[in-house]
mmCIF file of C-alpha atoms in Angstrom:
data_model
loop_
_atom_site.group_PDB
_atom_site.id
_atom_site.type_symbol
_atom_site.label_atom_id
_atom_site.label_comp_id
_atom_site.label_asym_id
_atom_site.label_seq_id
_atom_site.Cartn_x
_atom_site.Cartn_y
_atom_site.Cartn_z
ATOM 1 C CA UNK H 20 -0.062 0.100 -0.107
ATOM 2 C CA UNK H 21 1.103 3.546 -0.667
ATOM 3 C CA UNK H 22 2.473 5.795 2.074
ATOM 4 C CA UNK H 23 0.351 8.864 2.817
ATOM 5 C CA UNK H 24 2.904 11.132 1.520
ATOM 6 C CA UNK H 25 2.837 9.470 -1.711
ATOM 7 C CA UNK H 26 -0.660 9.661 -2.049
ATOM 8 C CA UNK H 27 -0.566 13.523 -1.900
ATOM 9 C CA UNK H 28 1.517 13.266 -4.976
ATOM 10 C CA UNK H 29 -0.074 12.842 -8.721
ATOM 11 C CA UNK H 30 2.036 11.514 -11.698
ATOM 12 C CA UNK H 31 4.011 13.773 -13.785
ATOM 13 C CA UNK H 32 1.352 15.182 -16.538
ATOM 14 C CA UNK H 33 4.256 16.004 -18.689
ATOM 15 C CA UNK H 34 5.283 12.428 -18.592
ATOM 16 C CA UNK H 35 1.928 11.081 -19.096
ATOM 17 C CA UNK H 36 1.409 13.236 -22.293
ATOM 18 C CA UNK H 37 4.761 12.022 -23.468
ATOM 19 C CA UNK H 38 3.775 8.336 -22.805
ATOM 20 C CA UNK H 39 0.451 8.673 -24.880
ATOM 21 C CA UNK H 40 2.416 10.370 -27.587
ATOM 22 C CA UNK H 41 5.049 7.630 -27.536
ATOM 23 C CA UNK H 42 2.122 4.838 -27.669
ATOM 24 C CA UNK H 43 0.652 6.621 -30.699
ATOM 25 C CA UNK H 44 4.068 6.914 -32.511
ATOM 26 C CA UNK H 45 4.510 2.790 -31.688
ATOM 27 C CA UNK H 46 0.990 2.367 -33.331
ATOM 28 C CA UNK H 47 2.337 4.179 -36.570
ATOM 29 C CA UNK H 48 0.805 7.647 -36.223
ATOM 30 C CA UNK H 49 2.753 10.543 -36.791
ATOM 31 C CA UNK H 50 2.735 12.642 -33.739
ATOM 32 C CA UNK H 51 4.393 16.008 -33.494
ATOM 33 C CA UNK H 52 5.354 16.217 -29.857
ATOM 34 C CA UNK H 53 5.747 19.700 -28.022
ATOM 35 C CA UNK H 54 5.659 17.743 -24.738
ATOM 36 C CA UNK H 55 8.822 17.192 -23.195
ATOM 37 C CA UNK H 56 11.594 19.722 -21.903
ATOM 38 C CA UNK H 57 14.356 18.145 -23.720
ATOM 39 C CA UNK H 58 16.808 19.806 -26.221
ATOM 40 C CA UNK H 59 16.701 17.707 -29.621
ATOM 41 C CA UNK H 60 20.272 18.500 -30.374
ATOM 42 C CA UNK H 61 22.982 15.921 -29.694
ATOM 43 C CA UNK H 62 25.374 16.262 -26.925
ATOM 44 C CA UNK H 63 28.645 18.330 -28.488
ATOM 45 C CA UNK H 64 31.174 16.065 -29.348
ATOM 46 C CA UNK H 65 33.926 17.314 -27.434
ATOM 47 C CA UNK H 66 31.875 16.656 -24.200
ATOM 48 C CA UNK H 67 31.130 13.007 -25.445
ATOM 49 C CA UNK H 68 34.915 12.486 -26.182
ATOM 50 C CA UNK H 69 35.939 13.592 -22.652
ATOM 51 C CA UNK H 70 33.584 11.293 -20.934
ATOM 52 C CA UNK H 71 34.557 8.291 -23.566
ATOM 53 C CA UNK H 72 38.360 9.050 -22.621
ATOM 54 C CA UNK H 73 37.578 8.867 -18.934
ATOM 55 C CA UNK H 74 35.443 5.660 -19.298
ATOM 56 C CA UNK H 75 38.123 3.908 -21.041
ATOM 57 C CA UNK H 76 40.986 5.079 -18.773
ATOM 58 C CA UNK H 77 39.179 3.103 -15.982
ATOM 59 C CA UNK H 78 36.911 6.014 -14.166
ATOM 60 C CA UNK H 79 34.412 3.544 -13.684
ATOM 61 C CA UNK H 80 34.213 3.158 -9.904
ATOM 62 C CA UNK H 81 32.483 5.037 -7.015
ATOM 63 C CA UNK H 82 33.279 9.062 -7.003
ATOM 64 C CA UNK H 83 33.079 10.856 -3.683
ATOM 65 C CA UNK H 84 29.195 11.277 -2.981
ATOM 66 C CA UNK H 85 29.484 15.281 -3.461
ATOM 67 C CA UNK H 86 31.183 14.779 -6.837
ATOM 68 C CA UNK H 87 34.936 14.531 -8.008
ATOM 69 C CA UNK H 88 36.939 17.305 -6.964
ATOM 70 C CA UNK H 89 38.130 18.597 -10.410
ATOM 71 C CA UNK H 90 34.333 19.023 -11.258
ATOM 72 C CA UNK H 91 33.397 20.814 -8.307
ATOM 73 C CA UNK H 92 36.192 23.173 -8.732
ATOM 74 C CA UNK H 93 35.079 23.972 -12.063
ATOM 75 C CA UNK H 94 31.626 24.379 -11.024
ATOM 76 C CA UNK H 95 32.799 26.899 -8.472
ATOM 77 C CA UNK H 96 34.928 28.702 -10.780
ATOM 78 C CA UNK H 97 32.028 28.781 -13.128
ATOM 79 C CA UNK H 98 29.615 30.133 -10.590
ATOM 80 C CA UNK H 99 32.329 32.781 -9.108
ATOM 81 C CA UNK H 100 33.007 34.211 -12.724
ATOM 82 C CA UNK H 101 29.706 33.926 -14.412
ATOM 83 C CA UNK H 102 27.110 34.238 -11.428
ATOM 84 C CA UNK H 103 29.226 36.491 -8.922
ATOM 85 C CA UNK H 104 28.733 33.849 -6.131
ATOM 86 C CA UNK H 105 31.383 33.881 -3.362
ATOM 87 C CA UNK H 106 31.924 30.351 -2.868
ATOM 88 C CA UNK H 107 34.641 27.381 -3.722
ATOM 89 C CA UNK H 108 34.447 23.641 -4.389
ATOM 90 C CA UNK H 109 33.503 22.878 -0.516
ATOM 91 C CA UNK H 110 30.150 24.684 -1.395
ATOM 92 C CA UNK H 111 29.209 22.439 -4.301
ATOM 93 C CA UNK H 112 27.651 19.146 -4.716
ATOM 94 C CA UNK H 113 27.215 17.171 -7.758
ATOM 95 C CA UNK H 114 23.997 15.418 -8.324
ATOM 96 C CA UNK H 115 22.435 12.731 -10.622
ATOM 97 C CA UNK H 116 20.280 15.389 -12.456
ATOM 98 C CA UNK H 117 18.941 18.753 -11.129
ATOM 99 C CA UNK H 118 15.869 17.226 -10.416
ATOM 100 C CA UNK H 119 17.618 15.157 -7.571
ATOM 101 C CA UNK H 120 19.284 18.400 -6.168
ATOM 102 C CA UNK H 121 15.875 19.979 -5.902
ATOM 103 C CA UNK H 122 14.402 16.931 -4.149
ATOM 104 C CA UNK H 123 17.361 16.737 -1.695
ATOM 105 C CA UNK H 124 16.746 20.489 -0.960
ATOM 106 C CA UNK H 125 13.258 20.094 -0.189
ATOM 107 C CA UNK H 126 13.685 17.073 2.022
ATOM 108 C CA UNK H 127 16.549 18.788 4.007
ATOM 109 C CA UNK H 128 15.034 22.281 4.721
ATOM 110 C CA UNK H 129 11.244 21.896 5.005
ATOM 111 C CA UNK H 130 9.395 19.982 7.883
ATOM 112 C CA UNK H 131 6.015 18.851 8.502
ATOM 113 C CA UNK H 132 3.497 21.613 8.104
ATOM 114 C CA UNK H 133 5.913 24.062 6.713
ATOM 115 C CA UNK H 134 5.075 26.143 3.426
ATOM 116 C CA UNK H 135 7.050 26.820 0.338
ATOM 117 C CA UNK H 136 6.079 29.586 -2.035
ATOM 118 C CA UNK H 137 5.896 28.702 -5.702
ATOM 119 C CA UNK H 138 4.697 31.315 -8.518
ATOM 120 C CA UNK H 139 1.911 30.106 -10.441
ATOM 121 C CA UNK H 140 2.552 28.599 -12.855
ATOM 122 C CA UNK H 141 5.559 26.509 -11.985
ATOM 123 C CA UNK H 142 7.506 23.392 -12.967
ATOM 124 C CA UNK H 143 5.545 20.400 -12.319
ATOM 125 C CA UNK H 144 7.940 18.591 -9.958
ATOM 126 C CA UNK H 145 8.309 21.523 -7.301
ATOM 127 C CA UNK H 146 4.975 20.782 -5.717
ATOM 128 C CA UNK H 147 5.409 16.972 -5.500
ATOM 129 C CA UNK H 148 8.886 17.578 -3.921
ATOM 130 C CA UNK H 149 7.436 19.940 -1.499
ATOM 131 C CA UNK H 150 4.722 17.370 -0.536
ATOM 132 C CA UNK H 151 6.832 14.548 -0.306
ATOM 133 C CA UNK H 152 8.780 16.431 2.251
ATOM 134 C CA UNK H 153 5.596 16.838 4.545
ATOM 135 C CA UNK H 154 5.368 20.524 3.725
ATOM 136 C CA UNK H 155 2.522 22.637 1.761
ATOM 137 C CA UNK H 156 2.879 24.704 -1.384
ATOM 138 C CA UNK H 157 1.707 28.321 -1.167
ATOM 139 C CA UNK H 158 0.965 29.589 -4.631
ATOM 140 C CA UNK H 159 1.537 33.342 -5.678
ATOM 141 C CA UNK H 160 -0.057 34.559 -8.766
ATOM 142 C CA UNK H 161 1.864 36.062 -11.517
ATOM 143 C CA UNK H 162 1.018 38.395 -14.381
ATOM 144 C CA UNK H 163 0.813 36.726 -17.887
ATOM 145 C CA UNK H 164 0.862 40.416 -19.639
ATOM 146 C CA UNK H 165 4.049 41.241 -17.613
ATOM 147 C CA UNK H 166 6.316 38.265 -18.342
ATOM 148 C CA UNK H 167 4.501 36.051 -16.001
ATOM 149 C CA UNK H 168 6.316 37.993 -12.905
ATOM 150 C CA UNK H 169 4.609 37.345 -9.558
ATOM 151 C CA UNK H 170 2.804 40.174 -7.465
ATOM 152 C CA UNK H 171 1.938 40.654 -3.863
ATOM 153 C CA UNK H 172 4.362 38.048 -2.887
ATOM 154 C CA UNK H 173 4.249 39.453 0.826
ATOM 155 C CA UNK H 174 0.788 38.810 1.085
ATOM 156 C CA UNK H 175 1.186 35.029 0.902
ATOM 157 C CA UNK H 176 3.983 35.005 3.507
ATOM 158 C CA UNK H 177 2.881 33.423 6.771
ATOM 159 C CA UNK H 178 4.517 32.282 9.932
ATOM 160 C CA UNK H 179 4.664 28.504 8.499
ATOM 161 C CA UNK H 180 6.656 30.079 5.304
ATOM 162 C CA UNK H 181 10.295 28.625 5.095
ATOM 163 C CA UNK H 182 11.328 28.761 1.240
ATOM 164 C CA UNK H 183 10.691 30.586 -1.763
ATOM 165 C CA UNK H 184 11.363 28.817 -5.211
ATOM 166 C CA UNK H 185 12.719 31.164 -7.902
ATOM 167 C CA UNK H 186 13.138 29.576 -11.329
ATOM 168 C CA UNK H 187 14.387 31.996 -13.885
ATOM 169 C CA UNK H 188 14.385 31.551 -16.879
ATOM 170 C CA UNK H 189 11.003 29.851 -16.074
ATOM 171 C CA UNK H 190 9.460 26.401 -17.123
ATOM 172 C CA UNK H 191 6.943 26.619 -18.303
ATOM 173 C CA UNK H 192 6.403 30.471 -19.208
ATOM 174 C CA UNK H 193 9.666 31.234 -20.625
ATOM 175 C CA UNK H 194 9.597 34.238 -18.322
ATOM 176 C CA UNK H 195 12.837 36.033 -16.862
ATOM 177 C CA UNK H 196 13.096 37.495 -13.374
ATOM 178 C CA UNK H 197 15.129 40.984 -13.862
ATOM 179 C CA UNK H 198 17.207 42.517 -11.212
ATOM 180 C CA UNK H 199 14.494 44.536 -9.589
ATOM 181 C CA UNK H 200 12.142 41.452 -9.080
ATOM 182 C CA UNK H 201 14.952 39.409 -7.604
ATOM 183 C CA UNK H 202 15.725 42.376 -5.448
ATOM 184 C CA UNK H 203 12.034 42.441 -4.006
ATOM 185 C CA UNK H 204 12.244 38.537 -3.220
ATOM 186 C CA UNK H 205 15.759 39.014 -1.726
ATOM 187 C CA UNK H 206 14.313 41.777 0.556
ATOM 188 C CA UNK H 207 11.327 39.543 1.478
ATOM 189 C CA UNK H 208 13.623 36.707 2.295
ATOM 190 C CA UNK H 209 15.781 38.476 4.401
ATOM 191 C CA UNK H 210 12.969 40.449 6.258
ATOM 192 C CA UNK H 211 11.166 37.130 7.038
ATOM 193 C CA UNK H 212 14.092 35.029 7.488
ATOM 194 C CA UNK H 213 13.497 32.715 4.502
ATOM 195 C CA UNK H 214 15.451 30.538 2.394
ATOM 196 C CA UNK H 215 15.516 30.838 -1.467
ATOM 197 C CA UNK H 216 16.082 27.898 -3.733
ATOM 198 C CA UNK H 217 17.046 29.465 -7.020
ATOM 199 C CA UNK H 218 16.729 27.131 -10.135
ATOM 200 C CA UNK H 219 18.874 28.286 -12.938
ATOM 201 C CA UNK H 220 18.721 25.207 -15.042
ATOM 202 C CA UNK H 221 17.847 27.627 -18.055
ATOM 203 C CA UNK H 222 20.225 30.316 -17.663
ATOM 204 C CA UNK H 223 22.177 30.293 -20.656
ATOM 205 C CA UNK H 224 19.083 29.803 -22.879
ATOM 206 C CA UNK H 225 18.167 33.752 -22.799
ATOM 207 C CA UNK H 226 17.091 35.754 -25.989
ATOM 208 C CA UNK H 227 16.870 39.492 -24.979
ATOM 209 C CA UNK H 228 17.592 39.514 -21.273
ATOM 210 C CA UNK H 229 20.475 39.130 -18.765
ATOM 211 C CA UNK H 230 20.682 36.453 -16.121
ATOM 212 C CA UNK H 231 20.827 37.248 -12.491
ATOM 213 C CA UNK H 232 21.663 35.033 -9.759
ATOM 214 C CA UNK H 233 19.746 36.104 -6.335
ATOM 215 C CA UNK H 234 22.326 34.452 -4.112
ATOM 216 C CA UNK H 235 24.908 36.978 -5.380
ATOM 217 C CA UNK H 236 22.582 39.943 -3.849
ATOM 218 C CA UNK H 237 23.546 41.424 -0.712
ATOM 219 C CA UNK H 238 22.654 39.523 2.333
ATOM 220 C CA UNK H 239 21.651 36.429 0.391
ATOM 221 C CA UNK H 240 24.436 34.256 0.161
ATOM 222 C CA UNK H 241 23.908 32.134 3.166
ATOM 223 C CA UNK H 242 20.252 31.993 2.661
ATOM 224 C CA UNK H 243 20.107 30.915 -0.979
ATOM 225 C CA UNK H 244 20.630 27.256 -2.374
ATOM 226 C CA UNK H 245 21.454 27.573 -6.323
ATOM 227 C CA UNK H 246 20.558 24.479 -8.480
ATOM 228 C CA UNK H 247 21.836 24.142 -11.878
ATOM 229 C CA UNK H 248 22.908 21.526 -14.192
ATOM 230 C CA UNK H 249 24.196 20.165 -17.686
ATOM 231 C CA UNK H 250 20.840 18.792 -19.283
ATOM 232 C CA UNK H 251 19.375 21.933 -20.909
ATOM 233 C CA UNK H 252 22.365 24.153 -21.973
ATOM 234 C CA UNK H 253 24.504 21.268 -23.224
ATOM 235 C CA UNK H 254 22.061 19.015 -24.397
ATOM 236 C CA UNK H 255 22.913 16.211 -21.818
ATOM 237 C CA UNK H 256 19.653 15.365 -20.444
ATOM 238 C CA UNK H 257 20.516 11.399 -20.302
ATOM 239 C CA UNK H 258 23.667 12.068 -18.552
ATOM 240 C CA UNK H 259 21.751 12.938 -15.545
ATOM 241 C CA UNK H 260 24.134 15.683 -14.220
ATOM 242 C CA UNK H 261 23.069 18.398 -11.903
ATOM 243 C CA UNK H 262 24.443 20.390 -9.045
ATOM 244 C CA UNK H 263 23.801 22.599 -6.137
ATOM 245 C CA UNK H 264 25.662 25.377 -4.487
ATOM 246 C CA UNK H 265 25.025 26.598 -0.742
ATOM 247 C CA UNK H 266 26.825 27.170 2.568
ATOM 248 C CA UNK H 267 28.693 24.157 3.947
ATOM 249 C CA UNK H 268 26.185 23.577 6.750
ATOM 250 C CA UNK H 269 23.401 23.020 4.103
ATOM 251 C CA UNK H 270 25.769 20.946 2.029
ATOM 252 C CA UNK H 271 26.322 18.524 5.043
ATOM 253 C CA UNK H 272 22.521 17.914 5.235
ATOM 254 C CA UNK H 273 22.152 17.360 1.469
ATOM 255 C CA UNK H 274 25.029 14.917 1.364
ATOM 256 C CA UNK H 275 23.032 12.840 4.032
ATOM 257 C CA UNK H 276 20.244 12.348 1.699
ATOM 258 C CA UNK H 277 22.706 11.608 -1.373
ATOM 259 C CA UNK H 278 24.914 9.563 0.261
ATOM 260 C CA UNK H 279 22.215 7.263 1.670
ATOM 261 C CA UNK H 280 19.931 7.129 -1.634
ATOM 262 C CA UNK H 281 21.691 7.722 -5.065
ATOM 263 C CA UNK H 282 25.425 7.661 -3.586
ATOM 264 C CA UNK H 283 26.618 9.759 -6.201
ATOM 265 C CA UNK H 284 26.707 10.922 -9.827
ATOM 266 C CA UNK H 285 28.153 8.519 -12.762
ATOM 267 C CA UNK H 286 31.934 9.143 -12.473
ATOM 268 C CA UNK H 287 32.896 8.943 -16.026
ATOM 269 C CA UNK H 288 29.998 11.359 -17.005
ATOM 270 C CA UNK H 289 31.495 13.954 -14.581
ATOM 271 C CA UNK H 290 34.591 14.236 -16.760
ATOM 272 C CA UNK H 291 32.358 15.122 -19.534
ATOM 273 C CA UNK H 292 31.031 17.899 -17.498
ATOM 274 C CA UNK H 293 34.442 19.204 -16.880
ATOM 275 C CA UNK H 294 34.778 19.706 -20.674
ATOM 276 C CA UNK H 295 31.316 21.229 -20.948
ATOM 277 C CA UNK H 296 32.209 23.865 -18.646
ATOM 278 C CA UNK H 297 35.875 24.571 -19.712
ATOM 279 C CA UNK H 298 35.739 23.316 -23.475
ATOM 280 C CA UNK H 299 34.415 25.288 -26.501
ATOM 281 C CA UNK H 300 30.916 27.210 -25.941
ATOM 282 C CA UNK H 301 30.052 27.821 -29.301
ATOM 283 C CA UNK H 302 27.785 24.874 -29.780
ATOM 284 C CA UNK H 303 25.636 26.528 -26.647
ATOM 285 C CA UNK H 304 25.495 29.811 -28.821
ATOM 286 C CA UNK H 305 24.557 28.029 -31.853
ATOM 287 C CA UNK H 306 21.693 26.041 -30.021
ATOM 288 C CA UNK H 307 20.416 29.100 -28.304
ATOM 289 C CA UNK H 308 20.401 30.921 -31.890
ATOM 290 C CA UNK H 309 18.419 28.089 -33.293
ATOM 291 C CA UNK H 310 15.976 28.096 -30.597
ATOM 292 C CA UNK H 311 15.445 31.692 -31.206
ATOM 293 C CA UNK H 312 14.209 31.012 -34.696
ATOM 294 C CA UNK H 313 12.146 28.249 -33.635
ATOM 295 C CA UNK H 314 10.556 30.672 -31.022
ATOM 296 C CA UNK H 315 9.742 33.219 -33.545
ATOM 297 C CA UNK H 316 8.253 30.933 -35.848
ATOM 298 C CA UNK H 317 6.102 29.389 -33.220
ATOM 299 C CA UNK H 318 5.011 32.315 -31.451
ATOM 300 C CA UNK H 319 4.170 34.280 -34.581
ATOM 301 C CA UNK H 320 2.511 31.282 -36.004
ATOM 302 C CA UNK H 321 0.181 30.835 -33.005
ATOM 303 C CA UNK H 322 -0.578 34.543 -33.047
ATOM 304 C CA UNK H 323 -1.516 34.567 -36.740
ATOM 305 C CA UNK H 324 -4.036 31.422 -36.063
ATOM 306 C CA UNK H 325 -5.588 33.508 -33.136
ATOM 307 C CA UNK H 326 -3.861 31.714 -30.290
ATOM 308 C CA UNK H 327 -2.652 34.428 -27.873
ATOM 309 C CA UNK H 328 0.873 34.027 -27.188
ATOM 310 C CA UNK H 329 3.436 36.158 -25.591
ATOM 311 C CA UNK H 330 7.060 36.020 -26.904
ATOM 312 C CA UNK H 331 9.142 34.199 -24.270
ATOM 313 C CA UNK H 332 12.586 35.720 -23.372
ATOM 314 C CA UNK H 333 14.389 32.586 -21.988
ATOM 315 C CA UNK H 334 14.072 28.687 -22.069
ATOM 316 C CA UNK H 335 12.425 26.969 -24.877
ATOM 317 C CA UNK H 336 8.731 27.017 -23.950
ATOM 318 C CA UNK H 337 5.720 28.980 -25.277
ATOM 319 C CA UNK H 338 2.918 29.264 -22.924
ATOM 320 C CA UNK H 339 -0.148 29.813 -25.161
ATOM 321 C CA UNK H 340 -3.829 31.014 -24.076
ATOM 322 C CA UNK H 341 -6.306 28.838 -25.771
ATOM 323 C CA UNK H 342 -9.264 30.325 -23.923
ATOM 324 C CA UNK H 343 -10.839 31.079 -27.467
ATOM 325 C CA UNK H 344 -11.346 27.636 -28.129
ATOM 326 C CA UNK H 345 -11.588 25.955 -24.597
ATOM 327 C CA UNK H 346 -9.791 25.417 -21.450
ATOM 328 C CA UNK H 347 -6.133 23.686 -21.672
ATOM 329 C CA UNK H 348 -7.017 20.248 -20.906
ATOM 330 C CA UNK H 349 -9.711 20.404 -23.657
ATOM 331 C CA UNK H 350 -7.439 21.645 -26.396
ATOM 332 C CA UNK H 351 -4.662 19.499 -25.499
ATOM 333 C CA UNK H 352 -6.645 16.479 -25.646
ATOM 334 C CA UNK H 353 -8.373 17.629 -28.970
ATOM 335 C CA UNK H 354 -4.861 18.445 -30.357
ATOM 336 C CA UNK H 355 -3.348 15.074 -29.622
ATOM 337 C CA UNK H 356 -6.515 13.021 -30.778
ATOM 338 C CA UNK H 357 -7.472 15.164 -33.734
ATOM 339 C CA UNK H 358 -4.145 16.899 -34.935
ATOM 340 C CA UNK H 359 -1.739 14.293 -33.403
ATOM 341 C CA UNK H 360 0.192 17.371 -32.006
ATOM 342 C CA UNK H 361 1.297 16.687 -28.163
ATOM 343 C CA UNK H 362 1.088 19.697 -25.778
ATOM 344 C CA UNK H 363 0.981 19.904 -22.040
ATOM 345 C CA UNK H 364 -2.261 21.412 -20.471
ATOM 346 C CA UNK H 365 -1.190 24.456 -18.470
ATOM 347 C CA UNK H 366 -3.369 23.222 -15.387
ATOM 348 C CA UNK H 367 -0.413 20.937 -14.942
ATOM 349 C CA UNK H 368 1.795 23.880 -13.622
ATOM 350 C CA UNK H 369 -0.890 25.414 -11.490
ATOM 351 C CA UNK H 370 -4.274 26.990 -11.589
ATOM 352 C CA UNK H 371 -3.344 29.940 -13.243
ATOM 353 C CA UNK H 372 -2.480 27.818 -16.081
ATOM 354 C CA UNK H 373 -6.118 26.629 -16.753
ATOM 355 C CA UNK H 374 -6.407 28.399 -20.000
ATOM 356 C CA UNK H 375 -2.954 27.756 -21.465
ATOM 357 C CA UNK H 376 -1.121 24.820 -23.108
ATOM 358 C CA UNK H 377 2.857 24.713 -23.076
ATOM 359 C CA UNK H 378 4.597 24.018 -26.074
ATOM 360 C CA UNK H 379 8.112 22.944 -26.025
ATOM 361 C CA UNK H 380 9.877 24.218 -29.176
ATOM 362 C CA UNK H 381 12.660 21.789 -28.755
ATOM 363 C CA UNK H 382 11.928 20.437 -32.372
ATOM 364 C CA UNK H 383 12.942 21.376 -35.872
ATOM 365 C CA UNK H 384 11.522 24.279 -37.637
ATOM 366 C CA UNK H 385 9.864 22.268 -40.317
ATOM 367 C CA UNK H 386 8.154 20.197 -37.595
ATOM 368 C CA UNK H 387 6.910 23.578 -35.968
ATOM 369 C CA UNK H 388 5.538 24.604 -39.390
ATOM 370 C CA UNK H 389 3.758 21.454 -39.953
ATOM 371 C CA UNK H 390 2.289 21.604 -36.530
ATOM 372 C CA UNK H 391 1.135 24.984 -37.034
ATOM 373 C CA UNK H 392 -0.778 23.758 -39.952
ATOM 374 C CA UNK H 393 -2.280 21.050 -38.145
ATOM 375 C CA UNK H 394 -3.331 23.230 -34.992
ATOM 376 C CA UNK H 395 -5.160 25.549 -37.596
ATOM 377 C CA UNK H 396 -6.891 22.964 -39.405
ATOM 378 C CA UNK H 397 -8.024 21.390 -35.936
ATOM 379 C CA UNK H 398 -9.188 24.417 -34.398
ATOM 380 C CA UNK H 399 -10.464 26.915 -37.137
#
């Protein structure tokens, strides 16, 4: 029988939609899938070569639970130079994916009955991680016409609030938090003695904005836990490599969970991650340039059809308002069954997404154009 904590958690809607789409594909149906947040590019060759070299050199044994020292040093250097975070390798832990890092944070800092603030809509796995820790999500509204930025945050802070989750650029909206909004959140965290989990996994996938790390703001170093990884920026989803950075007291607690669960990240894969950080960055720039073109094709095409969609400034998701045709769940089902286009209902990310669908444009320009034709034929 399932535990009471597990009973509080629903299955991942993004995985469910992807599974249905994959079953249709297995049945011979040509499905165009916008459902999963996975770059469709191959991992850059120099990264794979570095991992292969480590593999064939015998780096196939357990690594230290927090990760190999050269990688933690490379991550610390990256965070110092790119994010202005004042830390070193002792403040870094490598995890099997950024999702594992987020899970470990929730399990470490939240107690039964605590509250964690989420900005609605938010990535689907934050809420289950909070609930598995015995805590409760506290949803804060965002403004769709202002980049899905949250407002009235302070009105939702109670004596049970322990954590604020920040995700910029954001999944599912593609919104980016500027310095002023992050300063507002930082001031609230300091005034109410709260922690901040800053999920920066999409930080390099930006189009017209600059990335800021809230942990670099005055008074935030010891109350911010920064989570990042290699999946999105370097097309390394299957490598399962993430990391978190925080003060050493937090790291000690996170390591307890890691050492008693997943032990460590794959050893030879970590050598590939070093090359990702220290090697040629041109593939990242090329990927972002391609994402920009896809974004413009998709967003312009949706608006031409009559589906209102703001132009996202980060990540690779379009959060489209389908309320002219129905709610998000109805339209997602109709698109999948009638047009064989897989999109994720916005309600999967919070109640404010009821009239939206999320479309991941991690597919080719040709397939985006074909999908737009199918959507138009289906809805008009």
